[in-house]
Amino acid sequence: MSLLTSDISYPAEQQAYAERVKRIVCADGRIPKAQVVTYGCQQNVSDSQRLKGMLSLMGYEITENQEEADFIIFNTCAVREHAEDRVFGNVGATKKLKKENKNLLVAVCGCMAQQQSVADRFKESYPYVDIVFGTQVFHRLPEFIYKRLNSGRRVFELEIKNEKIVEGLPVDREDRFKGYIPIMYGCDNFCTYCIVPYVRGRERSRSAEVILKEAKQMVDSGYKEIMLLGQNVNSYGKGSSDGINFAKLLRRVNDIEGDFRIRFMTSHPKDCTEELLEAMRDCEKVERHLHLPFQSGNNRVLNSMNRRYTREKYLSLINSAREKMPDIAFTSDIIVGFPGETYEEFKDTLSLVNEVEFASLFTFIYSPRGGTPAAILPDPISRKEKGIWFDELLKAQDRIAKKLNNKAVGQVVRVLIEEAAPADGYLIGKSSGTLNIYVKGDESLIGTFKNVKIDSYSNVLYGTIIE
Ligand code: SAH
Ligand code: SF4
Ligand code: F3S
């Protein structure tokens, strides 16, 4: 499904380019096919939905089958080295496809492409890549395709101007009852290990008016869950003239009439305020889940990461959230083996994990990113040693997850039935926190809310729909 995100319209110039591309690629009534390959975080998934919206506007039909595609675009991630290696490999594989399909166009965009060194590598060593563009110009996709088709020259565009966000992009949300709304782009935090502020540019918030309009439009067309997205949603609205910060925005989205839920990602502990926790408590549609990455449980490491909070501050936030919402579930991101981290310091991370009891964790071994301050710090601990610490962390988390799941047995929770389970006849329902519960039921229930009694736990939670 394709719809405009607001009635502020997509720039006329790009619409005109889209028309021209359509005339070329749809000549003789042909329906060209496009594949969008996405790496990285939800922000990229959300951007890809807009890329698909623009491609639909140009007459392309979206396909998952690379072999039949006339246009392939890789929307890339730069956060860790592993992600980048995969992209080079997968882009390389299109060389063969191009030999078979002379009309095939290949494009690379996103966070990895934004780095000059990467763009240069595509320019010099991947001559079959037609278009490379960065994170702040992705609304210009129709222009790039037109220029490539019309001039025959390859297109490289990495401009970062940190200007106002271009609104009105068409979006293909794919899912019919769960959807993303990006509320801000970029990041100003410059954690010393992280590439995101360099490749996404400065923090820029969308106007509350546009966000609320988009949310209302989604609720009116049957969406049951809205996820508000940003690298640091807690600094939403900084510097805006309407005075709407993230806590206020949550309350406004909550005020939209309808039976739906609100989630958000990601919160930075340094900007997580009492005002926000109070808004969460007061808003019945906001889910009882807080993803609050702490990265390390040791104050020296946190300082070296430039995270600008302490272990004590983090724990006091957790306690305050629990006081207000006793049933809240926490999740977090952790980096193991930051340069200079000792085993003793890593044990502070482990003890914090044991103390908080997170529902789940996203754990990463530190990956040096060129151009970031941490990449030049001494890093004496071997990868193998870091791997041992990492496994210790996983084991601790595994025990905690089992404990929390066992504790959930007997509870009655309201779930959104999200999908059919791999096991026959089961559906997966998601609680307002983070529990996934397998229930028996017909697939027609997907996309509806149900009350479920949790019966048992063995590897997964099983429950029964009670109404
Ligand atoms: N803005 C979000 C994080 C986005 S990146 C936040 O601050 O919470 C997602 C996660 O990737 C980070 O939380 C961090 O745990 C991890 N990460 C980022 N850079 C990394 C690096 N160089 N090596 C390993 N993990 C990294
Ligand atoms: Fe990266 Fe830190 Fe920004 Fe998150 S807050 S995107 S970890 S710089
Ligand atoms: Fe990756 Fe960019 Fe997201 S670096 S994690 S896709 S913001």
CSV table of N, CA and C and ligand atoms in Angstrom, one decimal, residues 40-41 44 77-79 111 196 200 231, ligand 3:
chain,number,residue,atom,x,y,z
A,40,GLY,N,20.8,-2.9,8.8
A,40,GLY,CA,20.8,-2.0,9.9
A,40,GLY,C,19.6,-1.8,10.7
A,41,CYS,N,19.4,-0.6,11.3
A,41,CYS,CA,18.4,-0.4,12.3
A,41,CYS,C,17.0,-0.1,11.7
A,44,ASN,N,16.6,2.6,9.1
A,44,ASN,CA,16.9,2.2,7.8
A,44,ASN,C,15.7,1.5,7.2
A,77,CYS,N,24.2,-0.1,6.2
A,77,CYS,CA,24.5,0.3,7.6
A,77,CYS,C,26.0,0.3,7.8
A,78,ALA,N,26.5,1.2,8.7
A,78,ALA,CA,27.9,1.3,8.9
A,78,ALA,C,28.3,1.1,10.3
A,79,VAL,N,27.4,0.6,11.1
A,79,VAL,CA,27.6,0.7,12.6
A,79,VAL,C,28.7,-0.3,13.0
A,111,CYS,N,23.9,4.7,5.4
A,111,CYS,CA,24.9,5.1,6.3
A,111,CYS,C,26.3,4.8,5.8
A,196,VAL,N,27.4,6.9,13.7
A,196,VAL,CA,26.1,7.4,13.3
A,196,VAL,C,26.1,9.0,13.2
A,200,ARG,N,24.9,10.3,9.6
A,200,ARG,CA,23.5,10.8,9.6
A,200,ARG,C,23.4,12.3,9.7
A,231,GLN,N,17.3,8.2,16.6
A,231,GLN,CA,18.5,7.7,17.3
A,231,GLN,C,18.5,8.0,18.8
B,3,F3S,FE1,23.3,1.4,10.9
B,3,F3S,FE2,22.8,3.8,10.1
B,3,F3S,FE3,21.1,2.6,11.7
B,3,F3S,S1,24.8,3.1,10.8
B,3,F3S,S2,22.4,1.3,12.9
B,3,F3S,S3,21.6,2.0,9.6
B,3,F3S,S4,21.5,4.8,11.6
